[in-house]
Short mmCIF file of C-alpha atoms in Angstrom, two decimals:
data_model
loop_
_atom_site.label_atom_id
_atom_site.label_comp_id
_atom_site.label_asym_id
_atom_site.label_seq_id
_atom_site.Cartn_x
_atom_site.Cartn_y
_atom_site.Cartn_z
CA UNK A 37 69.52 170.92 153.69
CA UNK A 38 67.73 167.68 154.40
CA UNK A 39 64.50 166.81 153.84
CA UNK A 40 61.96 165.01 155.22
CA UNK A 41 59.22 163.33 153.01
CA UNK A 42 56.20 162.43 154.26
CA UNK A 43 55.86 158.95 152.63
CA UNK A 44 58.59 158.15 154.64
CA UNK A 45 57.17 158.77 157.96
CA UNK A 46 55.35 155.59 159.83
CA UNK A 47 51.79 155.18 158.98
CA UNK A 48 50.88 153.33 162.29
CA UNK A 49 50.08 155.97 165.14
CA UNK A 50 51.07 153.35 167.50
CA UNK A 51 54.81 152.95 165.77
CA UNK A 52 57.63 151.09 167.87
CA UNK A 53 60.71 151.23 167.14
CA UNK A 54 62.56 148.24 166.60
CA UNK A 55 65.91 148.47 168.03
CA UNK A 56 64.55 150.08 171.45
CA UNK A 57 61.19 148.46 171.56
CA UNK A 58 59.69 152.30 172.35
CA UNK A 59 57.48 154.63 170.86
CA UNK A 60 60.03 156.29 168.91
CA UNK A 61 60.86 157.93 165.75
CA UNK A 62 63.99 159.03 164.71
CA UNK A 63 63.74 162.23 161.85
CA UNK A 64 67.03 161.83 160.31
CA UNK A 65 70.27 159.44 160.10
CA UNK A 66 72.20 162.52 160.07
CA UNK A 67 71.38 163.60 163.72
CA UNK A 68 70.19 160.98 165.21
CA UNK A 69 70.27 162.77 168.32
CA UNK A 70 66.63 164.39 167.36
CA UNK A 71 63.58 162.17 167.64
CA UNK A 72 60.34 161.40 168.05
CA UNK A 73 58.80 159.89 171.64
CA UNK A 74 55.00 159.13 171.92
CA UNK A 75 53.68 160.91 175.00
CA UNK A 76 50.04 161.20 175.90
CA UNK A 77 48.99 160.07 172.74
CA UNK A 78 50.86 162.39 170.91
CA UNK A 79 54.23 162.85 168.93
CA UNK A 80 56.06 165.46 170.62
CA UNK A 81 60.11 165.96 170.33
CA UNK A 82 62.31 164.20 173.13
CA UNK A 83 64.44 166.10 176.18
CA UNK A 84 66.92 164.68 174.37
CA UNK A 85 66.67 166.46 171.56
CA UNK A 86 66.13 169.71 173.06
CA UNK A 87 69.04 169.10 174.86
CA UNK A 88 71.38 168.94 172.08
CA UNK A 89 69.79 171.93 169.95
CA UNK A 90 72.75 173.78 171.81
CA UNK A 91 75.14 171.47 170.46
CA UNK A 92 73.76 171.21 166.83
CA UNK A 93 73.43 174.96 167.12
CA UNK A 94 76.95 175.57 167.68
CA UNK A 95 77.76 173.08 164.80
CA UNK A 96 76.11 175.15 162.40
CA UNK A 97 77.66 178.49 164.18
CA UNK A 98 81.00 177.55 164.88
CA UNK A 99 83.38 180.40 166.60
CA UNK A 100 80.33 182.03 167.77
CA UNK A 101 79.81 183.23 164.00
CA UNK A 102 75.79 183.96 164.88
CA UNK A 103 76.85 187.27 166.86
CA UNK A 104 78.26 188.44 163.29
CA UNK A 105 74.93 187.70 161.76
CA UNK A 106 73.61 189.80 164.36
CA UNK A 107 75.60 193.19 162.90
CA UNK A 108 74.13 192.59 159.56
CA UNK A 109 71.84 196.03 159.55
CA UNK A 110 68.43 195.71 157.96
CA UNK A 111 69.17 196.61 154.09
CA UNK A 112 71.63 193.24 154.26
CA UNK A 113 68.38 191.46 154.80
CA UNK A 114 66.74 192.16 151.68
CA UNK A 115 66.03 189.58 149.11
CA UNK A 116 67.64 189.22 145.23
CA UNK A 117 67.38 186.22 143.43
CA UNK A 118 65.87 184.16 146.66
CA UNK A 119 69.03 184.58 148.38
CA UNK A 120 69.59 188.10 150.69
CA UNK A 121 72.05 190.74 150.36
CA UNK A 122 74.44 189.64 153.07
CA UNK A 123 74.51 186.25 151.64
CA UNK A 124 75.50 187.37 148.41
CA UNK A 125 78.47 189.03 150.79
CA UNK A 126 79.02 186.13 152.41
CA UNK A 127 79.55 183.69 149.41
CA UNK A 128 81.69 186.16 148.06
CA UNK A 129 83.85 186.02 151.02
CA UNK A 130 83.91 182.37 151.05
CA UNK A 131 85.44 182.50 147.45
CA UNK A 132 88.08 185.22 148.27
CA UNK A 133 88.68 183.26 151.49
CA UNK A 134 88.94 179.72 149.30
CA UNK A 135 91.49 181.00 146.76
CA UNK A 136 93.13 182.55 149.73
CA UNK A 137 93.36 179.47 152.05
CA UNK A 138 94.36 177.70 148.36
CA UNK A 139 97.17 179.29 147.83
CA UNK A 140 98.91 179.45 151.52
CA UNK A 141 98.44 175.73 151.20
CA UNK A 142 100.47 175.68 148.42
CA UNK A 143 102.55 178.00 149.35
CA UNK A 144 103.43 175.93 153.01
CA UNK A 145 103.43 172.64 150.83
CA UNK A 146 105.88 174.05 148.08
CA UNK A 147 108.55 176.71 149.66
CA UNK A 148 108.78 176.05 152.86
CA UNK A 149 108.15 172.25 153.83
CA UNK A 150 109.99 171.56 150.19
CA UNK A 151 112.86 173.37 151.09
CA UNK A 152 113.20 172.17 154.33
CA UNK A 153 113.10 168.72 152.51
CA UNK A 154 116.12 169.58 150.57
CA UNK A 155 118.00 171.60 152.69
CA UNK A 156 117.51 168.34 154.70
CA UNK A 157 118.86 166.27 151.44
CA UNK A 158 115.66 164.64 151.17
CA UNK A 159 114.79 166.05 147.46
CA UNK A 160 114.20 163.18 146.29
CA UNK A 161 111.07 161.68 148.77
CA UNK A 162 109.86 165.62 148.00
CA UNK A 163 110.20 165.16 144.54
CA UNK A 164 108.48 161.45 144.30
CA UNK A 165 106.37 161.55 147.23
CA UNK A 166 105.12 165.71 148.41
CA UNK A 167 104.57 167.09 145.02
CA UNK A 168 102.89 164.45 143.47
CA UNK A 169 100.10 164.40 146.47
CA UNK A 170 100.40 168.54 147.23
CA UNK A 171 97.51 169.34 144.54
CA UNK A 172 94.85 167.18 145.54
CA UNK A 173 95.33 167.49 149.42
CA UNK A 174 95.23 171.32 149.49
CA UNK A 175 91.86 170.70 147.70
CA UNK A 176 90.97 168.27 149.95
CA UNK A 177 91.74 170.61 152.63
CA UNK A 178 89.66 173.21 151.23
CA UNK A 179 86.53 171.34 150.29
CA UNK A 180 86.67 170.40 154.65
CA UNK A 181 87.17 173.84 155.26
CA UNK A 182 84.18 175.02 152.72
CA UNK A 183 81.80 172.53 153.96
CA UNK A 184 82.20 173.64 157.94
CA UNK A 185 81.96 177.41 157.17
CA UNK A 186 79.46 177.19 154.35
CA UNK A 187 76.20 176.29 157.26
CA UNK A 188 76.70 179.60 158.31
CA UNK A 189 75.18 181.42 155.09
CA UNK A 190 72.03 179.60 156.17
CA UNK A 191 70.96 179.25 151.97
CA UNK A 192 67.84 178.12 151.07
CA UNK A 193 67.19 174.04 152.16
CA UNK A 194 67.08 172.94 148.44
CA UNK A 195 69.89 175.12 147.33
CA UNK A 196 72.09 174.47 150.31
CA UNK A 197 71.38 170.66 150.27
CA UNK A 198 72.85 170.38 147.14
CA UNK A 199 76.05 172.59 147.48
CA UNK A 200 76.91 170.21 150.44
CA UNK A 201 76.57 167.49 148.64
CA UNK A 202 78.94 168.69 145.90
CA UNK A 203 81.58 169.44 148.14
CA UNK A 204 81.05 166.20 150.38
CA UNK A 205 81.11 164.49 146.91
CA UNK A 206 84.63 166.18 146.09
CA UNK A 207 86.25 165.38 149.41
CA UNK A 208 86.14 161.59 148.77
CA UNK A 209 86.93 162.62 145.55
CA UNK A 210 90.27 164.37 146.15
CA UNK A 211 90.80 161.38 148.89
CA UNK A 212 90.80 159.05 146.02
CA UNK A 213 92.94 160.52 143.64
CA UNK A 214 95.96 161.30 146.49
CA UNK A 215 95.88 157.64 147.32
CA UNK A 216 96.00 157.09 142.94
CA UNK A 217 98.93 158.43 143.10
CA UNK A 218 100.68 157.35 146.09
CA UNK A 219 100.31 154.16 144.28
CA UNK A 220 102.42 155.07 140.95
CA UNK A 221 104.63 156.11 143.69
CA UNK A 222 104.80 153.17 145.72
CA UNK A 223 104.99 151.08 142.38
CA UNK A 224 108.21 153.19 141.47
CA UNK A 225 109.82 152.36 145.04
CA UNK A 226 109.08 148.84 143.99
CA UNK A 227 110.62 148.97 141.17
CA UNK A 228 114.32 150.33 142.26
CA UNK A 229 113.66 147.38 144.75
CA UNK A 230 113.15 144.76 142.08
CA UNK A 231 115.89 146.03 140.20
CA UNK A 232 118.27 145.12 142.83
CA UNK A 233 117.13 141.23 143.08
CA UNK A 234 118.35 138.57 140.78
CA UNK A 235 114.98 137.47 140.27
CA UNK A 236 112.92 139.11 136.94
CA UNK A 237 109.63 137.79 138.46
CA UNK A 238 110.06 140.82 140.40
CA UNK A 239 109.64 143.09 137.78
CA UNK A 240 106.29 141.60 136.32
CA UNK A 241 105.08 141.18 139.55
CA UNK A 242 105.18 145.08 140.16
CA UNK A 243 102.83 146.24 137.45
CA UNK A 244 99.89 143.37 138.76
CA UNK A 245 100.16 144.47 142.17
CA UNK A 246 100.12 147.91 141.31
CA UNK A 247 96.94 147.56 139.03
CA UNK A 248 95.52 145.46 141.80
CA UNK A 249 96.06 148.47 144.59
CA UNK A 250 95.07 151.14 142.00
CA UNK A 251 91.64 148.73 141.79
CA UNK A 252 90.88 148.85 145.36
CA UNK A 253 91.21 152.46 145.73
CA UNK A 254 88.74 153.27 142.84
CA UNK A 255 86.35 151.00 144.71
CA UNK A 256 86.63 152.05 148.25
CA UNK A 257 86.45 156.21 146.08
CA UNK A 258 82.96 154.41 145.09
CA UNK A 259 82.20 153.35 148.35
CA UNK A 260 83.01 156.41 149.96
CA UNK A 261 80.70 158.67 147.47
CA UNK A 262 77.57 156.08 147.58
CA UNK A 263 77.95 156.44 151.01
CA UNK A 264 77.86 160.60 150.92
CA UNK A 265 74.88 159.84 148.31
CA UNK A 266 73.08 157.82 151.29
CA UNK A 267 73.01 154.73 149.03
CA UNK A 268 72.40 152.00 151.13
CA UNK A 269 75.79 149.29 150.99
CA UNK A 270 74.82 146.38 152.39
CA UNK A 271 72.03 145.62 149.96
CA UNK A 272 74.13 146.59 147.06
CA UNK A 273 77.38 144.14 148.46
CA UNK A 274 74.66 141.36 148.84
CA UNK A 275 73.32 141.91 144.99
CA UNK A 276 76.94 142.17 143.78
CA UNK A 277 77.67 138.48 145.67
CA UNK A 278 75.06 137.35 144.03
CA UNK A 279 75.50 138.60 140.83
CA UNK A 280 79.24 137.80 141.50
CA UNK A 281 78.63 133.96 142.19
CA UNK A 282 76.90 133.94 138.53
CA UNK A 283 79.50 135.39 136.80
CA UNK A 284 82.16 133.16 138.44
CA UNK A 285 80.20 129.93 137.74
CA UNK A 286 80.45 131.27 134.28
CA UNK A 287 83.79 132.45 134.14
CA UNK A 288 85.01 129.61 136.20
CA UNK A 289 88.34 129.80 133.46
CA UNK A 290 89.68 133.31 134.10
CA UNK A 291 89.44 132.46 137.82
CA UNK A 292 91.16 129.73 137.57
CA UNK A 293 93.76 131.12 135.55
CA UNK A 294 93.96 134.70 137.87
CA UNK A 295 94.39 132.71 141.14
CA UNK A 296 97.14 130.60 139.25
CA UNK A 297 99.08 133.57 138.06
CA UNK A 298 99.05 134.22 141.96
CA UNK A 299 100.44 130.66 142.84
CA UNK A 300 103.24 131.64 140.19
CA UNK A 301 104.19 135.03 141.69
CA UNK A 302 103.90 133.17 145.12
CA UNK A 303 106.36 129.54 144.48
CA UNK A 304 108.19 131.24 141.62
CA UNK A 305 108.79 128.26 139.77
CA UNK A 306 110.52 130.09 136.68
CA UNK A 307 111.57 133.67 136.54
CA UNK A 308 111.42 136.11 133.10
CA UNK A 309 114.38 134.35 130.65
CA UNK A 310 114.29 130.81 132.37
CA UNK A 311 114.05 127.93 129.98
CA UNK A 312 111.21 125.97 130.76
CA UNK A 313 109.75 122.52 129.76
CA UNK A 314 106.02 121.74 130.76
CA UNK A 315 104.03 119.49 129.06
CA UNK A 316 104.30 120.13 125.23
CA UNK A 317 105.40 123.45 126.07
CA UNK A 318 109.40 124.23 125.67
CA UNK A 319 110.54 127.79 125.28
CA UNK A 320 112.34 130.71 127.20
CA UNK A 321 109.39 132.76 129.35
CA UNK A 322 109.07 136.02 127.82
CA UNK A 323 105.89 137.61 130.20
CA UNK A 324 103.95 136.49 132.93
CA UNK A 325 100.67 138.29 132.69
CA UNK A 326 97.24 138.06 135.06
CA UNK A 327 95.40 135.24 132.56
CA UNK A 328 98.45 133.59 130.71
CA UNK A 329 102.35 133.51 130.41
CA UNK A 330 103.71 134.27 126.89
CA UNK A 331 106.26 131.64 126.37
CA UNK A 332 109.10 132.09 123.14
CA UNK A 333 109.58 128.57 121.58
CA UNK A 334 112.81 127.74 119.82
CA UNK A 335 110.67 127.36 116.47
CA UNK A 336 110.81 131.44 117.49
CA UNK A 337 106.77 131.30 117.52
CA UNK A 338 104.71 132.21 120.58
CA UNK A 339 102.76 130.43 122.96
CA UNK A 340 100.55 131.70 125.20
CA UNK A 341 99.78 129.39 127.97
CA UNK A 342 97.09 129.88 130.78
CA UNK A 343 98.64 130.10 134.33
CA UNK A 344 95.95 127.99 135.49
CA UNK A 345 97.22 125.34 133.24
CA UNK A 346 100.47 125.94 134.32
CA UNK A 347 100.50 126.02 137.80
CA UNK A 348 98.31 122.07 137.99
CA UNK A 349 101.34 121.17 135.54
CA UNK A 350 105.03 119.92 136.40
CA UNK A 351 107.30 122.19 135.22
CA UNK A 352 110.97 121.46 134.48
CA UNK A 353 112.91 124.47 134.71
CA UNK A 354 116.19 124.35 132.75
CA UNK A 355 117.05 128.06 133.38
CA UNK A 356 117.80 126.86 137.54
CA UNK A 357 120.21 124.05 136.40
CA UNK A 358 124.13 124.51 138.26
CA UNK A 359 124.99 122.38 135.92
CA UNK A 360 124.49 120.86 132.55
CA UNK A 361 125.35 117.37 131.55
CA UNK A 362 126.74 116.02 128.10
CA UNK A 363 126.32 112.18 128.15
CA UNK A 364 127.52 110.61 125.15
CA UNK A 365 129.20 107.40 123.88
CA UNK A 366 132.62 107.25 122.28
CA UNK A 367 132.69 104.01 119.69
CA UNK A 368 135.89 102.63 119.13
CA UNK A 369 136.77 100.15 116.42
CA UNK A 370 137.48 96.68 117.83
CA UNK A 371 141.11 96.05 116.70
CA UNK A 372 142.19 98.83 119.13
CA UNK A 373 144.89 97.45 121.48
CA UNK A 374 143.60 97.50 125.04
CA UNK A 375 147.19 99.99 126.14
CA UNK A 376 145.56 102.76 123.25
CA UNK A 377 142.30 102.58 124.89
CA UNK A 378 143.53 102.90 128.33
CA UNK A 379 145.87 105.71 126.96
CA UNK A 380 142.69 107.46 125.10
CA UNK A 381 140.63 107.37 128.53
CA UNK A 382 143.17 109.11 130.57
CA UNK A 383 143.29 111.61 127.74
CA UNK A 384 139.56 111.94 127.62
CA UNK A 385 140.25 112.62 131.93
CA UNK A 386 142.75 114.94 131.39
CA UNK A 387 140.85 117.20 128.64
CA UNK A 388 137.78 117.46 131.40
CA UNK A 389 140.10 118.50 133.91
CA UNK A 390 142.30 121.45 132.27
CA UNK A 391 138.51 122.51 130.41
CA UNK A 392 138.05 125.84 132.30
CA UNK A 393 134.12 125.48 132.50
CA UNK A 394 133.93 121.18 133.67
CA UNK A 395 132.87 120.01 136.85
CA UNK A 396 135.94 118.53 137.95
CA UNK A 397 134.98 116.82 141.08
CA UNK A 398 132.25 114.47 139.26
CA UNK A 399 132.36 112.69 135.78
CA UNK A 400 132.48 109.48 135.07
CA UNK A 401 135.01 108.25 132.08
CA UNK A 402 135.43 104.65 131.33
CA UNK A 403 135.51 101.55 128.78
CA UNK A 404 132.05 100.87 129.56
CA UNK A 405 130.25 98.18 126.71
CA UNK A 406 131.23 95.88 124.16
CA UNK A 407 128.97 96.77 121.22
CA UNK A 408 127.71 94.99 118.24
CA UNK A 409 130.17 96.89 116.21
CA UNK A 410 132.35 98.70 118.81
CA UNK A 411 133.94 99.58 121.68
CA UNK A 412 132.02 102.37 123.99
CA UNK A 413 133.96 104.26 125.86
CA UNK A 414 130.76 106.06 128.46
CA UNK A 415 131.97 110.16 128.68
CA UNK A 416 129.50 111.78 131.34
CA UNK A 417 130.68 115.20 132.26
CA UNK A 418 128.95 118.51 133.60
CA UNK A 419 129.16 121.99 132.27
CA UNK A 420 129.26 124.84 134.58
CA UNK A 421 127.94 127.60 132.37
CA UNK A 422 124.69 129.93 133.16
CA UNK A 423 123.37 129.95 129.08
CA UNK A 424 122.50 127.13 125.97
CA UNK A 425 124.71 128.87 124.03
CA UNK A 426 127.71 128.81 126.36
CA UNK A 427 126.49 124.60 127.03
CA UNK A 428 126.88 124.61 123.04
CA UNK A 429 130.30 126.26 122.94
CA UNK A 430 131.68 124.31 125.49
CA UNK A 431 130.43 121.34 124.12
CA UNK A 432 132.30 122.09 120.59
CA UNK A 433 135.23 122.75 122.26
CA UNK A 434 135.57 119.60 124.02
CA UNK A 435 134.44 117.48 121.04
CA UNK A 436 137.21 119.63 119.36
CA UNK A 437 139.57 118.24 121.66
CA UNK A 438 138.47 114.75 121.55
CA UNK A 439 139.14 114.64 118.34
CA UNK A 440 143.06 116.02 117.96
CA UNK A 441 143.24 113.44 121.04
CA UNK A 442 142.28 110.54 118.64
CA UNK A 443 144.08 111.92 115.83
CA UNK A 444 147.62 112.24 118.09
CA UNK A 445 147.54 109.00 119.44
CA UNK A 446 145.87 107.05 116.60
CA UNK A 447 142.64 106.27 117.48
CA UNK A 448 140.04 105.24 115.18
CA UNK A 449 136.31 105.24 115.56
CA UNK A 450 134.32 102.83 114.36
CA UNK A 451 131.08 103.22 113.02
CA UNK A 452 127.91 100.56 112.03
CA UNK A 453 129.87 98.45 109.84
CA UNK A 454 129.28 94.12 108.92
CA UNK A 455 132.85 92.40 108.25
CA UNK A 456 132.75 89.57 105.28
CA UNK A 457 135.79 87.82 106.25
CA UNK A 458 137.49 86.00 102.69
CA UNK A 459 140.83 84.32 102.08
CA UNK A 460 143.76 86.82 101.47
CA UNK A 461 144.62 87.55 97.87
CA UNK A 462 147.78 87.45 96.53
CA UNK A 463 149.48 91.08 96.99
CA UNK A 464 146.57 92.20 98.27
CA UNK A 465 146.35 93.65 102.08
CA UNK A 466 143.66 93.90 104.59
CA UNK A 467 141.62 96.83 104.79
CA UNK A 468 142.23 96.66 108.62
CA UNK A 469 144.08 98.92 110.58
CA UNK A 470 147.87 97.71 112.02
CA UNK A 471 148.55 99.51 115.10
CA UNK A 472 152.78 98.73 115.37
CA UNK A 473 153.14 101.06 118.41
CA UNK A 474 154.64 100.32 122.11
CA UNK A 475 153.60 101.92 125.24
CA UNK A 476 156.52 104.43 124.96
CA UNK A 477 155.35 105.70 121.98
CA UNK A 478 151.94 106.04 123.06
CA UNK A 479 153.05 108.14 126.75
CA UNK A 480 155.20 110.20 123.88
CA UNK A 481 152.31 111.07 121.78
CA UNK A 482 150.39 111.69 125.07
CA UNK A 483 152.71 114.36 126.65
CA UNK A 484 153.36 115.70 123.41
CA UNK A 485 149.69 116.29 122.95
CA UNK A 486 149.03 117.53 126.21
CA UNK A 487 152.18 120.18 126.47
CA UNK A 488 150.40 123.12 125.35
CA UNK A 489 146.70 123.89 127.06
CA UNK A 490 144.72 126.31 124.75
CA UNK A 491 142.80 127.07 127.89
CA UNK A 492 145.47 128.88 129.92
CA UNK A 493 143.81 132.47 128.77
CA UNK A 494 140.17 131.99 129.15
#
């Protein structure tokens, strides 16, 4: 079934061709094997090409099928419908033969290599990986089968061009969709491999590389059918580039942002859940998608923030801290004997180190300032705790602690005050704390403060 149009054919008598610099014409890209050579001022067909007429003969004839043709008596030859009797026979056959060659592929595919699979204890890579694939490779199968046996009808050039192309259309087809879904199965593998690491990137990384792969495989599908459609490719790539540099001068944006969602799956800078601080952006992640990452603020609204933004950005992730550090500054009032505030800082010591979730080989406790209305006393510690809301807990607890501490050994803190110092009024006291208390007293107040650890059970 090809044809050869006459427009197509060179106009100059004297044509060379271009890649051989000869006198030659070649009929068909199909079979380039027959051609044209210029001999004696005429076109005539090359030794070449009557050299291979075995060859394509025995193409078209496979198995020596032409010696069956041969049997066919004379009534097969008559005509019905443009097509002869035998024909009619022979597409017949072909149909029988198709259903029949159909169903011993599935029947090789589904009870016997399947239950060698399982008998083997592979049921699961049969289950997830054969039958998925089975339906469209036995039709792939087929439609190869059909299109060497179906020469040998020898239908009419029209007709029989355009049931090859149909079936050399379907075999790309088929091609395409087996490939389909050996993706959703390779994105499934992915998965139970994601769910094993730490690391929830993992998990929105799957479905992006699994649209990505499911992309290329419906283009190279299209490639593979323009190519059985004798489209040309080249010219069409080159208008695509060019239509493709247009439309990414003018969606310069959405590039931008796609290749930074790459950069992100790439570094990993935060993971799904982190806590992360960029900018004026401060939430938990939520999604990382192709254009943007949806990002849960702590006002509980929603912010969606374009990756290409985000990966030119420093970002501060809070969700990779070890630990976390409470800093704060303990105010004293400044009639507190120096032996109660060295007693107090030992306490504050001794509450970090029985605290089940403290750092305990780094924090810094001491009488660090003299301020305009107090004595600081610095407390820098570290939590070791994986959430906010354990930080927070921990944080009450100790606070708790510091002050029952105070209150034992009689501590006061002091707070912004001004003092107007006037002369003592008969029977009237100070508003001033008295601290009558010796050092024994204060160890006393210490141990007994320190003798039972509500920590022991957590």
């Amino acid at each position: 079934g090809i044809f050869l149009f006459e427009e197509d054919f060179p106009q100059d008598p004297n044509h060379i061709d271009s890649l051989t610099n000869k006198h030659r014409y070649e009929l068909s890209d199909e079979y380039p094997e027959i051609y044209l050579v210029k001999k004696k001022n005429k076109w005539l067909y090359s030794d070449e090409t009557a050299k291979a007429v075995p060859l394509i003969f025995n193409k078209i004839y496979p198995l020596g099928s032409y010696k069956l043709i041969q049997l066919i008596p004379s009534y097969g030859h008559q005509k019905f419908l443009g097509l002869q009797t035998w024909q009619y026979f022979g597409i017949l056959i072909f149909i029988l033969l198709s259903i029949l060659m159909h169903k011993m592929l599935t029947f090789i595919i589904e009870k016997i290599f399947l239950r060698l699979l399982f008998r083997f204890g592979l049921k699961k890579i049969a289950s997830n990986l054969i039958i998925p694939i089975a339906k469209p490779l036995s039709f792939f199968l087929l439609a190869l089968l059909i299109s060497f046996m179906i020469p040998m009808l020898q239908l009419p050039i029209q007709l029989g061009k355009y049931v090859m192309l149909v079936i050399r259309i379907s075999m790309p087809v088929f091609l395409t969709i087996m490939f389909y879904k050996l993706v959703d199965i390779l994105s499934v593998y992915m998965e139970g491999a994601a769910a094993k690491t730490e690391n929830t990137l993992d998990d929105q990384l799957i479905p992006l590389v699994s649209k990505m792969l499911k992309g290329i495989v419906f283009i190279f599908g299209i490639i593979l059918i323009l190519q059985v459609l004798s489209v040309p490719i080249l010219p069409l790539v080159a208008s695509l580039s060019i239509g493709g540099v247009a439309i990414a001068l003018a969606s310069k944006d959405t590039i931008e942002n796609f290749f930074g969602s790459i950069m992100i799956f790439v570094d990993r800078p935060f993971q799904v859940g982190d806590w992360i601080t960029s900018g004026n952006i401060d939430g938990s992640v939520e999604e990382v998608g192709i254009r943007s990452t949806r990002v849960r603020t702590f006002r509980n609204s929603l912010m969606y923030v374009p990756n290409g933004k985000l990966a030119n950005n420093m970002i501060d992730n809070h969700g990779l801290r070890v630990y976390r550090r409470y800093h704060t500054q303990l105010a004293l009032m400044y009639d507190t004997p120096p032996e109660l505030i060295d007693a107090f800082v030992e306490g504050l010591k001794k509450i970090v180190e029985r605290h089940p979730h403290t750092r305990k080989d780094s924090f810094e406790i001491h009488l660090n300032e003299l301020g305009a209305f107090s004595i600081n006393v610095m407390f820098y510690i570290f939590f070791q705790v994986p959430t906010w809301s354990d930080e927070l807990r921990c944080k009450h607890e100790i606070i708790r602690d510091i002050l029952n501490l105070a209150k034992q050994i009689g501590v006061h803190f002091a707070f912004p005050t001004q003092t107007l110092h006037m002369e003592t009024f008969p029977d009237k006291l100070g508003l001033s704390p008295t601290y009558e208390i010796g050092e024994e007293q204060v160890n006393g107040k210490l141990n007994t403060f320190f003798k039972v650890n509500p920590y022991e059970n957590k």
